[in-house]
Coordinates of C-alpha atoms and ligand atoms in Angstrom, one line a residue:
M92 CA 51.8 48.3 122.6
D93 CA 54.3 48.1 119.1
F94 CA 57.5 47.0 120.0
I95 CA 59.4 49.0 117.9
I96 CA 58.5 51.9 120.2
L97 CA 60.7 50.8 122.8
A98 CA 63.3 50.0 120.5
Q99 CA 63.3 53.4 119.6
T100 CA 63.3 54.3 122.2
F101 CA 66.6 52.5 124.3
D102 CA 68.6 53.7 120.1
K103 CA 67.3 56.7 121.4
L104 CA 68.8 56.2 125.3
E105 CA 71.8 54.3 124.5
G106 CA 73.1 57.7 122.6
I107 CA 72.4 60.2 125.7
T108 CA 74.5 61.3 128.9
S109 CA 72.3 64.3 130.5
R110 CA 70.1 62.9 133.2
I111 CA 67.5 66.1 132.1
Q112 CA 67.3 64.3 128.1
L113 CA 66.6 60.7 129.3
T114 CA 63.9 61.8 131.7
N115 CA 62.3 63.7 128.5
V116 CA 63.1 60.6 126.1
L117 CA 61.6 58.5 129.2
V118 CA 58.3 60.6 130.1
E119 CA 57.5 60.7 125.7
L120 CA 57.8 57.0 125.8
F121 CA 55.3 57.3 129.5
K122 CA 52.7 59.0 127.1
K123 CA 52.5 56.9 124.7
T124 CA 52.3 53.5 127.1
P125 CA 49.0 52.2 127.6
S126 CA 48.9 51.7 131.5
D127 CA 48.5 47.9 131.7
V128 CA 51.5 47.4 129.7
I129 CA 54.0 50.4 131.2
D130 CA 54.8 47.9 134.0
K131 CA 56.5 45.2 131.4
V132 CA 57.2 48.2 129.8
I133 CA 59.6 49.8 132.8
Y134 CA 61.4 46.1 133.2
L135 CA 61.9 45.2 130.0
M136 CA 64.1 48.9 130.0
Q137 CA 65.9 47.8 133.6
G138 CA 66.9 44.5 131.8
R139 CA 64.5 42.1 133.2
L140 CA 61.3 40.2 133.9
W141 CA 60.3 41.6 137.5
P142 CA 61.5 42.9 140.1
E143 CA 65.0 40.8 141.3
W144 CA 63.7 40.6 144.6
S145 CA 61.4 38.5 143.2
G146 CA 63.5 35.1 143.2
L147 CA 62.7 33.9 139.8
P148 CA 64.7 33.4 137.2
E149 CA 66.1 35.8 134.7
L150 CA 67.1 36.5 131.2
G151 CA 70.7 35.8 130.4
V152 CA 70.3 33.2 127.4
G153 CA 73.7 32.4 125.9
E154 CA 75.3 33.6 122.6
K155 CA 75.6 30.1 121.1
F156 CA 71.8 29.4 121.5
L157 CA 71.1 33.6 120.3
V158 CA 73.3 32.7 118.0
K159 CA 71.5 29.4 116.8
A160 CA 67.8 30.5 117.0
A161 CA 69.5 34.0 114.6
S162 CA 70.3 31.9 112.8
I163 CA 67.5 30.2 111.8
A164 CA 65.9 33.6 111.6
V165 CA 67.3 35.3 108.9
R166 CA 68.6 31.5 107.6
V167 CA 72.2 31.8 107.1
S168 CA 74.6 29.7 108.8
E169 CA 75.6 30.2 112.2
S170 CA 79.0 30.3 111.1
E171 CA 77.9 33.4 108.8
V172 CA 76.8 35.1 112.1
E173 CA 79.9 33.9 114.0
R174 CA 81.8 35.7 111.1
L175 CA 80.1 39.1 111.4
Y176 CA 79.6 38.9 115.3
K177 CA 83.8 39.0 115.7
Q178 CA 83.6 41.4 113.0
L179 CA 81.5 43.6 114.9
G180 CA 82.3 42.1 118.3
D181 CA 78.4 43.0 119.0
L182 CA 75.4 40.1 118.3
G183 CA 73.2 43.4 119.4
K184 CA 73.9 44.6 116.5
T185 CA 75.4 41.3 114.1
V186 CA 71.6 40.2 114.4
E187 CA 70.3 43.3 113.6
Q188 CA 72.9 44.0 110.2
L189 CA 71.7 40.0 109.4
R190 CA 68.0 42.0 109.1
Q191 CA 69.1 44.2 107.5
R192 CA 70.3 42.8 105.0
S193 CA 67.4 40.1 105.1
V194 CA 65.1 42.9 104.6
A195 CA 66.8 44.5 102.0
G196 CA 67.0 40.7 100.1
G197 CA 63.0 40.5 100.7
L198 CA 63.2 37.6 102.7
T199 CA 61.1 39.2 105.4
H200 CA 57.4 39.1 103.7
F201 CA 58.7 34.9 102.8
I202 CA 59.6 33.7 105.6
R203 CA 56.9 36.5 107.3
S204 CA 54.6 34.8 106.0
T205 CA 54.9 31.1 107.0
S206 CA 54.4 32.6 110.3
K207 CA 51.6 32.1 112.2
H208 CA 51.7 35.3 114.2
D209 CA 50.7 38.7 113.8
V210 CA 54.0 40.8 112.0
R211 CA 53.8 43.8 114.1
L212 CA 56.1 42.6 117.5
S213 CA 54.4 44.0 120.0
V214 CA 55.2 44.5 123.8
E215 CA 52.5 42.5 125.6
R216 CA 54.4 39.1 123.2
V217 CA 57.8 40.1 123.6
Y218 CA 57.7 40.2 127.4
E219 CA 55.5 36.3 127.4
T220 CA 58.2 35.0 125.6
L221 CA 61.0 36.3 127.2
S222 CA 59.3 35.4 130.3
K223 CA 59.2 31.9 128.7
V224 CA 62.2 31.9 127.9
A225 CA 63.9 32.6 131.7
S226 CA 61.2 30.2 133.2
M227 CA 62.1 27.4 131.2
V228 CA 64.2 24.6 132.5
G229 CA 64.9 21.1 131.6
E230 CA 65.3 18.8 128.5
G231 CA 64.5 19.3 125.6
S232 CA 64.2 23.4 127.0
R233 CA 67.0 24.3 125.0
D234 CA 65.7 23.4 121.4
I235 CA 62.1 25.4 122.6
K236 CA 64.1 28.1 123.8
I237 CA 66.4 28.2 120.8
K238 CA 62.8 28.4 118.7
L239 CA 60.9 31.3 121.1
I240 CA 63.3 33.6 120.3
A241 CA 63.9 32.2 116.6
G242 CA 60.4 33.3 116.5
L243 CA 60.6 37.3 118.1
L244 CA 63.8 37.4 115.5
V245 CA 61.5 36.9 111.9
D246 CA 58.5 39.0 113.0
S247 CA 61.9 42.4 114.5
E248 CA 62.6 45.3 112.2
P249 CA 66.3 45.2 112.5
I250 CA 65.7 47.7 115.4
E251 CA 63.7 45.3 117.4
A252 CA 66.2 42.5 116.8
K253 CA 69.5 44.7 118.6
Y254 CA 67.0 45.4 121.2
L255 CA 65.5 42.0 121.3
I256 CA 68.7 40.8 121.5
R257 CA 71.0 42.5 124.1
L258 CA 67.5 42.5 126.4
I259 CA 68.0 37.5 126.5
E260 CA 72.1 38.2 126.3
G261 CA 71.5 39.5 129.3
R262 CA 73.4 43.0 128.2
L263 CA 70.9 45.9 127.6
R264 CA 72.4 48.6 129.2
L265 CA 70.9 52.4 129.2
G266 CA 71.9 53.6 132.4
V267 CA 68.4 54.4 133.6
G268 CA 68.7 54.9 136.5
D269 CA 65.6 54.1 139.4
A270 CA 66.1 57.9 140.1
T271 CA 64.9 58.9 136.6
I272 CA 62.8 56.7 136.4
L273 CA 60.3 58.0 139.4
D274 CA 61.3 61.6 138.1
A275 CA 59.7 60.5 135.0
L276 CA 56.8 58.9 136.4
A277 CA 55.7 62.0 138.4
I278 CA 56.1 63.9 135.8
C279 CA 54.1 62.0 133.2
Y280 CA 51.7 61.0 135.8
A281 CA 51.4 63.1 137.8
G282 CA 52.4 66.1 136.1
S283 CA 54.9 68.3 137.6
Q284 CA 58.5 67.0 139.8
N285 CA 56.5 68.9 142.7
Y286 CA 54.8 65.2 142.7
R287 CA 57.9 63.5 142.5
G288 CA 58.4 63.1 146.7
F289 CA 54.7 60.5 146.1
V290 CA 56.2 58.9 143.6
E291 CA 59.5 57.7 145.7
R292 CA 57.8 57.4 149.4
A293 CA 55.4 54.6 147.6
Y294 CA 58.7 53.3 146.0
N295 CA 60.2 53.0 149.1
I296 CA 57.2 51.7 151.0
R297 CA 57.0 49.4 148.4
A298 CA 60.2 48.5 145.5
D299 CA 58.5 47.0 142.8
L300 CA 59.1 50.2 140.1
G301 CA 56.8 48.2 137.8
S302 CA 54.0 47.9 139.8
I303 CA 54.0 51.1 140.7
A304 CA 53.9 53.0 137.9
K305 CA 50.6 50.7 136.8
I306 CA 49.2 51.6 140.0
L307 CA 49.8 55.4 139.1
A308 CA 48.7 55.1 135.6
S309 CA 45.6 53.7 136.1
G310 CA 44.6 55.0 139.5
G311 CA 45.8 58.5 139.3
S312 CA 48.7 60.8 141.1
E313 CA 46.4 60.3 144.3
S314 CA 46.0 56.9 144.4
L315 CA 49.9 56.8 145.0
K316 CA 49.9 58.9 148.4
V317 CA 48.0 56.3 150.8
I318 CA 49.7 53.3 149.1
K319 CA 51.5 50.7 152.3
P320 CA 53.8 48.2 152.7
K321 CA 52.8 45.2 151.3
V322 CA 54.1 41.6 152.8
G323 CA 56.3 40.2 150.2
V324 CA 57.5 43.2 148.8
P325 CA 60.2 44.6 150.5
I326 CA 60.6 47.8 151.6
R327 CA 64.4 49.9 151.0
P328 CA 65.5 49.7 154.4
M329 CA 66.4 52.8 156.2
L330 CA 70.0 53.5 156.5
A331 CA 71.8 55.6 158.8
E332 CA 74.5 58.6 158.9
R333 CA 78.4 58.8 160.7
L334 CA 79.3 60.6 163.1
S335 CA 82.9 59.7 165.9
D336 CA 81.4 61.9 168.8
P337 CA 78.7 60.5 171.0
K338 CA 78.0 64.9 172.7
E339 CA 77.5 65.7 169.5
I340 CA 75.8 62.4 167.5
L341 CA 72.9 63.5 171.2
D342 CA 73.2 67.0 169.6
K343 CA 71.8 65.6 166.4
V344 CA 69.0 63.7 167.3
G345 CA 67.7 65.7 169.9
G346 CA 69.1 65.3 173.6
K347 CA 67.3 62.2 174.0
A348 CA 68.3 58.4 172.6
L349 CA 67.6 55.2 171.6
V350 CA 71.2 53.1 171.3
E351 CA 71.3 49.6 169.9
F352 CA 74.5 47.1 169.9
K353 CA 74.8 47.6 165.9
Y354 CA 75.4 43.7 165.0
D355 CA 78.3 42.6 162.6
G356 CA 76.2 40.6 160.6
E357 CA 73.5 40.7 157.6
R358 CA 70.6 42.5 157.5
A359 CA 67.6 41.1 157.4
Q360 CA 64.0 42.2 156.5
I361 CA 61.8 39.0 157.1
H362 CA 57.8 39.3 155.9
K363 CA 55.7 36.9 157.2
D364 CA 52.2 35.7 156.3
N365 CA 51.5 33.2 158.5
G366 CA 53.3 30.5 158.2
N367 CA 54.8 31.3 155.1
V368 CA 58.4 33.8 155.7
Q369 CA 60.7 34.8 153.1
I370 CA 63.8 37.1 154.3
F371 CA 65.5 40.1 152.1
S372 CA 68.7 41.2 152.6
R373 CA 69.8 45.1 152.6
R374 CA 69.8 44.8 149.1
L375 CA 65.9 43.4 148.5
E376 CA 67.6 40.4 147.6
N377 CA 65.3 36.9 148.3
I378 CA 68.0 35.5 151.2
T379 CA 65.0 33.3 153.0
H380 CA 66.6 30.1 150.8
Q381 CA 70.0 31.1 153.1
Y382 CA 69.0 30.9 156.3
P383 CA 66.7 27.5 156.6
D384 CA 66.8 27.2 160.5
I385 CA 65.8 31.4 160.8
V386 CA 62.8 30.9 158.6
E387 CA 61.4 27.7 160.4
V388 CA 61.7 29.5 163.9
L389 CA 59.6 32.6 162.7
P390 CA 55.8 31.5 162.4
S391 CA 55.6 30.6 166.1
S392 CA 58.2 34.0 166.7
L393 CA 56.5 36.0 165.7
K394 CA 52.5 36.2 167.8
C395 CA 50.2 37.7 164.9
S396 CA 49.4 36.6 161.2
E397 CA 51.6 39.1 158.9
A398 CA 54.1 41.3 159.8
I399 CA 57.6 42.7 158.2
V400 CA 60.3 42.8 160.8
E401 CA 64.1 43.8 160.1
G402 CA 67.5 42.6 162.2
E403 CA 70.5 41.7 161.7
I404 CA 71.3 37.8 160.9
V405 CA 74.7 37.9 163.4
A406 CA 76.6 33.9 162.7
V407 CA 77.1 32.3 166.9
D408 CA 79.5 30.3 167.7
P409 CA 78.1 27.2 170.0
S410 CA 80.1 26.1 171.7
T411 CA 80.7 29.4 173.8
N412 CA 77.3 31.6 172.8
E413 CA 79.4 34.9 171.8
L414 CA 78.8 36.4 168.5
R415 CA 81.1 35.5 165.5
A416 CA 82.5 38.2 163.6
F417 CA 80.3 39.1 159.8
Q418 CA 83.1 36.7 158.2
E419 CA 81.5 33.2 159.1
L420 CA 77.9 34.7 157.1
M421 CA 79.7 33.3 154.3
H422 CA 78.9 30.0 154.3
R423 CA 75.6 30.6 154.1
K424 CA 75.7 31.2 150.3
R425 CA 76.4 27.8 149.7
K426 CA 73.2 26.2 147.9
H427 CA 73.8 22.4 147.4
D428 CA 74.0 20.9 151.2
I429 CA 73.1 24.3 153.3
H430 CA 71.3 22.0 156.2
E431 CA 74.6 20.5 157.0
V432 CA 76.5 24.8 157.2
I433 CA 73.8 25.0 159.3
K434 CA 74.8 23.2 162.0
E435 CA 78.9 23.8 161.6
F436 CA 77.4 28.2 161.5
P437 CA 74.9 28.4 163.6
V438 CA 73.2 32.2 163.3
R439 CA 71.1 33.5 165.8
L440 CA 67.9 36.9 164.4
Y441 CA 68.5 40.3 166.9
L442 CA 65.3 42.6 165.1
F443 CA 65.2 45.8 166.2
D444 CA 62.2 47.0 163.8
I445 CA 59.1 46.6 163.3
L446 CA 57.7 48.1 160.2
Y447 CA 53.8 46.1 159.0
V448 CA 52.0 44.4 160.8
D449 CA 48.3 42.7 160.6
G450 CA 46.7 46.0 158.8
E451 CA 48.6 48.5 160.1
D452 CA 51.5 50.4 158.3
L453 CA 54.1 51.5 161.1
T454 CA 56.6 52.7 159.0
T455 CA 55.3 57.2 159.8
A456 CA 55.2 55.5 163.4
P457 CA 57.7 56.8 165.8
I458 CA 60.6 54.4 167.6
A459 CA 58.9 54.3 170.7
I460 CA 55.4 53.4 169.3
R461 CA 57.3 50.7 167.0
K462 CA 59.7 49.3 169.7
E463 CA 56.5 48.8 172.2
Y464 CA 54.4 46.6 168.8
L465 CA 57.7 45.0 168.3
Q466 CA 57.9 44.1 171.7
K467 CA 54.5 42.9 171.9
V468 CA 55.0 40.3 168.7
V469 CA 57.8 38.7 169.4
V470 CA 59.0 35.4 171.3
Q471 CA 62.5 35.6 172.8
G472 CA 64.1 32.0 171.4
D473 CA 67.8 30.5 171.3
A474 CA 67.7 31.8 166.8
V475 CA 65.2 34.8 167.9
R476 CA 65.8 37.4 170.0
L477 CA 65.5 41.7 170.4
A478 CA 68.6 44.1 169.8
D479 CA 70.2 45.4 173.1
F480 CA 69.6 49.1 173.6
I481 CA 69.0 51.7 176.2
I482 CA 67.4 55.5 176.6
T483 CA 69.6 57.7 177.5
N484 CA 70.9 61.7 176.7
D485 CA 74.2 62.0 178.5
A486 CA 77.3 60.9 176.5
G487 CA 79.0 59.1 179.3
Q488 CA 76.3 56.4 178.9
L489 CA 76.7 56.5 175.2
E490 CA 79.8 55.9 175.4
N491 CA 80.2 53.2 178.0
F492 CA 77.0 51.0 176.4
F493 CA 79.5 51.9 172.7
L494 CA 82.5 49.3 175.2
K495 CA 79.8 47.6 176.1
A496 CA 79.1 46.8 172.2
I497 CA 82.3 46.2 171.0
E498 CA 83.0 43.7 173.8
S499 CA 80.5 42.3 172.9
G500 CA 81.3 41.7 169.4
C501 CA 79.3 43.9 167.8
E502 CA 81.0 47.0 165.6
G503 CA 79.4 49.7 167.4
V504 CA 76.7 51.5 168.2
V505 CA 73.1 53.0 166.2
V506 CA 71.7 56.4 168.0
K507 CA 68.2 56.7 166.7
A508 CA 66.3 59.9 167.4
L509 CA 63.6 59.2 169.8
H510 CA 61.8 62.4 169.3
D511 CA 57.6 62.2 167.0
Q512 CA 59.1 63.3 163.9
A513 CA 61.2 59.7 164.5
I514 CA 59.2 57.4 161.7
Y515 CA 60.8 55.4 159.3
Q516 CA 62.6 56.7 156.7
A517 CA 63.6 53.8 153.9
G518 CA 65.2 54.7 151.6
A519 CA 66.4 56.8 153.3
R520 CA 69.9 58.0 154.9
G521 CA 69.6 60.5 157.6
W522 CA 69.9 61.7 161.0
L523 CA 67.1 60.3 162.8
W524 CA 70.0 56.8 162.7
I525 CA 73.1 57.4 163.5
K526 CA 76.2 55.1 163.3
Y527 CA 78.9 55.1 166.3
K528 CA 81.3 52.7 164.7
R529 CA 84.6 51.1 166.6
D530 CA 87.0 52.1 163.9
Y531 CA 87.0 55.8 164.5
K532 CA 89.1 55.2 167.7
S533 CA 92.0 54.0 166.1
E534 CA 94.9 55.0 164.2
M535 CA 93.5 54.5 160.7
I536 CA 90.9 56.1 159.1
D537 CA 87.6 53.5 158.5
T538 CA 87.1 51.6 155.2
V539 CA 84.9 52.6 152.6
D540 CA 83.1 51.6 149.8
L541 CA 83.8 52.7 146.7
V542 CA 82.1 52.3 143.0
V543 CA 84.4 50.2 139.6
V544 CA 83.9 53.9 137.1
G545 CA 86.4 52.4 135.4
A546 CA 90.2 51.0 134.4
F547 CA 93.6 51.9 133.3
H548 CA 96.1 49.6 132.0
G549 CA 98.1 47.5 133.5
K550 CA 102.1 48.2 133.0
G551 CA 105.0 45.8 133.9
R552 CA 104.4 42.4 135.1
R553 CA 100.2 43.6 134.9
G554 CA 100.7 44.0 131.1
G555 CA 96.9 43.3 129.3
K556 CA 95.8 43.6 132.4
Y557 CA 93.9 45.7 134.1
G558 CA 96.5 47.1 136.2
T559 CA 94.4 49.3 138.6
L560 CA 90.6 50.9 139.0
L561 CA 89.1 54.5 139.4
M562 CA 87.1 54.5 142.5
A563 CA 84.0 56.7 143.0
A564 CA 81.2 58.0 146.1
Y565 CA 77.8 58.2 145.2
D566 CA 76.5 61.1 146.2
P567 CA 73.1 60.8 146.6
D568 CA 71.8 64.9 146.1
T569 CA 72.7 64.3 141.9
D570 CA 72.9 61.1 142.0
T571 CA 75.5 60.6 140.3
F572 CA 79.5 58.4 141.0
K573 CA 82.2 61.6 141.8
T574 CA 85.2 59.7 141.8
V575 CA 87.9 59.4 144.6
C576 CA 91.4 57.4 143.9
K577 CA 92.6 54.9 142.3
V578 CA 93.0 51.6 143.8
G579 CA 96.1 49.7 142.6
S580 CA 97.0 47.4 145.6
G581 CA 95.6 45.3 147.7
F582 CA 94.9 42.6 144.4
T583 CA 96.0 38.9 144.9
D584 CA 97.6 37.8 141.4
E585 CA 94.1 35.7 141.8
D586 CA 91.9 39.0 141.6
L587 CA 94.3 40.8 138.5
E588 CA 93.7 37.3 136.7
G589 CA 90.0 37.2 136.8
M590 CA 90.0 41.1 136.3
S591 CA 88.8 41.1 132.5
S592 CA 86.8 38.5 133.0
L593 CA 84.8 40.8 136.1
L594 CA 84.9 44.3 134.4
Q595 CA 83.8 43.0 131.1
P596 CA 79.9 42.5 131.4
Y597 CA 80.3 46.2 132.6
I598 CA 81.9 48.0 129.8
I599 CA 80.8 51.1 128.1
Q600 CA 82.1 53.2 125.6
H601 CA 81.7 56.1 127.0
R602 CA 81.0 57.8 130.3
H603 CA 78.8 56.8 132.0
P604 CA 75.8 59.7 132.3
R605 CA 76.2 59.6 136.5
V606 CA 79.5 59.6 136.6
D607 CA 81.1 62.5 137.6
S608 CA 85.5 62.5 136.2
E609 CA 87.8 64.9 135.5
L610 CA 90.0 61.6 135.1
E611 CA 90.0 59.9 131.6
P612 CA 91.0 56.1 132.2
D613 CA 91.0 53.4 129.4
I614 CA 87.9 52.0 129.8
W615 CA 84.7 53.5 131.1
V616 CA 82.2 50.8 133.3
V617 CA 78.9 50.9 134.2
P618 CA 79.0 52.3 138.2
A619 CA 77.7 48.3 139.6
L620 CA 80.9 47.0 141.4
V621 CA 81.8 48.2 144.6
A622 CA 84.7 47.4 146.1
E623 CA 85.8 47.8 150.5
V624 CA 89.1 49.7 150.1
I625 CA 91.4 51.8 153.1
G626 CA 94.0 54.1 153.4
A627 CA 96.7 55.5 155.5
E628 CA 94.7 58.9 155.5
L629 CA 91.9 61.1 153.5
T630 CA 93.9 64.0 151.9
L631 CA 92.8 66.4 149.6
S632 CA 93.0 66.3 145.6
P633 CA 92.7 68.8 143.0
L634 CA 91.5 65.0 140.7
H635 CA 89.0 64.0 142.8
T636 CA 85.4 65.7 142.5
C637 CA 84.3 63.8 145.7
G638 CA 83.4 66.7 147.6
K639 CA 85.2 69.5 145.3
G640 CA 84.5 72.6 147.1
K641 CA 82.9 71.0 150.6
V642 CA 86.2 71.4 152.0
K643 CA 88.7 73.6 150.3
E644 CA 87.6 76.0 147.1
G645 CA 88.6 73.8 143.6
V646 CA 89.5 70.4 145.7
G647 CA 87.7 66.9 146.2
I648 CA 88.7 64.5 148.9
S649 CA 91.2 61.5 147.9
I650 CA 92.2 58.6 149.7
R651 CA 96.5 58.3 150.2
F652 CA 98.2 54.7 149.5
P653 CA 94.6 53.0 148.4
R654 CA 94.4 49.2 148.8
F655 CA 91.6 46.7 148.1
L656 CA 90.6 44.8 150.4
R657 CA 87.4 42.7 149.3
W658 CA 84.5 43.1 147.0
R659 CA 81.0 44.3 148.4
G660 CA 79.0 41.9 146.0
E661 CA 76.0 42.7 148.5
K662 CA 76.3 46.4 147.8
R663 CA 74.6 48.2 145.0
A664 CA 76.1 50.4 143.5
E665 CA 73.9 53.5 145.6
D666 CA 74.6 52.0 149.0
A667 CA 78.5 52.6 148.1
T668 CA 80.4 55.3 151.3
T669 CA 78.4 58.6 150.0
V670 CA 80.0 62.2 149.3
D671 CA 78.8 63.5 152.4
E672 CA 80.4 60.6 154.4
L673 CA 83.9 61.2 153.6
V674 CA 83.3 64.4 154.2
E675 CA 82.4 64.2 157.2
M676 CA 85.3 61.7 158.1
Y677 CA 87.9 63.8 156.0
K678 CA 86.4 66.2 159.2
G679 CA 86.8 63.9 162.2
Q680 CA 90.5 62.8 160.9
L681 CA 91.3 67.3 161.2
R682 CA 89.2 67.2 164.7
R683 CA 91.7 63.6 165.8
I684 CA 94.5 65.2 164.7
V685 CA 94.6 68.4 167.0
E686 CA 93.0 66.7 169.5
T687 CA 96.5 64.1 169.8
A688 CA 98.2 67.5 169.6
Q689 CA 96.6 68.9 172.5
E690 CA 97.3 65.7 174.4
P691 CA 99.7 66.0 177.5
T692 CA 102.6 63.9 177.1
Ligands
ATP919 P1 77.8 49.6 157.3 O1 78.7 48.8 156.4 O2 78.3 50.1 158.1 O3 76.5 48.6 158.1 P2 75.6 50.4 155.8 O4 75.8 50.9 154.5 O5 75.3 48.7 155.6 O6 76.9 50.1 157.0 P3 74.0 51.6 157.4 O7 72.7 52.3 157.1 O8 74.6 52.7 157.0 O9 74.1 50.8 156.9 O10 74.5 51.3 158.6 C1 73.7 50.9 159.5 C2 73.5 49.2 159.1 O11 74.1 48.5 160.4 C3 72.4 48.4 158.8 O12 72.6 48.2 157.3 C4 72.1 47.8 159.7 O13 72.2 46.3 158.4 C5 73.6 47.0 160.6 N1 72.1 47.2 162.4 C6 73.0 46.6 162.6 N2 72.8 46.8 164.3 C7 71.6 47.3 164.1 C8 70.7 48.2 164.9 N3 70.4 48.0 166.2 N4 70.0 49.1 164.4 C9 69.9 49.4 163.2 N5 71.5 48.7 162.0 C10 72.0 47.7 162.6

């Protein structure tokens, strides 16, 4: 497949801000894509070479390398490339212009005729070359990388050169989310949006868009209906809704429920393939290297050949054996001396679910069956335990168990529906699981995780820096981000100093197509950075689009006196607090105010 088709599509996508149009352009592209390269086309479109969780090296070659490669390819000096780059502020555009000049000057023919390769760039060649570039390490790799990149640029059309540079820099930002790709795949290969559910289900249980597309493109629309989880490919996690009243929670899950401790640690999806163990985080990153102690004991803690199980890894105090705060796990992110760190900061894995065992897909089995399997398979020890739970239909018992959980160092409980339809809803936040957290009980509202979608220049002491961020909640129904508040307090001087370089890679020229905002910040950014925010209370606001019209006609939900607490690097934009959760929190706040007012003094 010619790479120019991809480059021209990228160019079209860049100018589009409507999701329907984005989908249409993708459908056209997929129609032109042979089934054996569809996976590569999808990865490249997402600015990568393989799924993020694979743990394989990513692209992201430094500017200096690219300037050198471009200067070799277009036969101008490095300082000339740099001069034009300074003028244009965009290396992709710079190399595109230089290629245009060399094409106009007839240089292309001269250079190409000396090139060994077929002069038209193919997607396959670009992919293979970039894979080599990404994987190469060690001495001497620098020069080979530059040569490989220059080799591609020499054979590229100007527009191809522009997107090659952006890909290699790791700065291809097309605004195409997973949801849009799923829409386009359903329309292209099954002829209609009606098939979307099957494509999505397949993606939820095998979070690899490239391979899902390939199965669909080569096996047709029936092929995805029978897809099962695969050990080594993460399953998108099932998520919980939240409520704050035990009786309401029990009603919502159908009366009887499994009530389980909500451990305050890091969610872990564990894949066992005989002696080989991999651990994936909540956002599907490969975090195996952070927990060598868990990896070591797992093969003997699971009595089966292959399995996918889920649990929470929690820091424990070795002297008291008590659970420790979530923050203690941060030490595990250190790369160099992990074997020292594991002694100082020991952890324990509390398993709460099993999704696959020895060829059997358990995601469609009700929770009672899954729990039976889990109990059969797990051999408990000091480092691996089963999560604590009770089964009840009594609100008082639920409340007591909740208090016990808090006392034991947990965040609260997760209440899980027990009926026959209570399957594992991969990739969905639904009412089969409801979290009941301590924070609802206090005067302060719970913290929320919001996504940065824009920023405002600071004034006074903060002149020349970004002083305030425009924050949004996620709306899964429309796959958009809706603004909630502007956050300007809670940042340390260090946070503020680093803000420009933190935002820099995400800055875009226009509002991102998935952002719904009535405010116009000084700069727009791609929704990617998630921050934990707290405030005095939730308020109604005509300025913000979050939950607009859901509580009161024409107004949305906002936060009064919002304060930045910390970055939530482990969360993706789509993992932010949802619009519906904020609406629910607002209603909960109203209820609490009424209850307090009614209490006898
Ligand atoms: P939060 O920030 O409140 O943990 P979240 O968005 O990360 O929320 P939710 O699905 O809303 O995730 O809440 C459930 C989370 O609680 C899981 O992601 C998991 O990490 C954690 N957890 C702890 N114990 C359990 C349990 N017994 N069952 C399910 N999830 C649990």
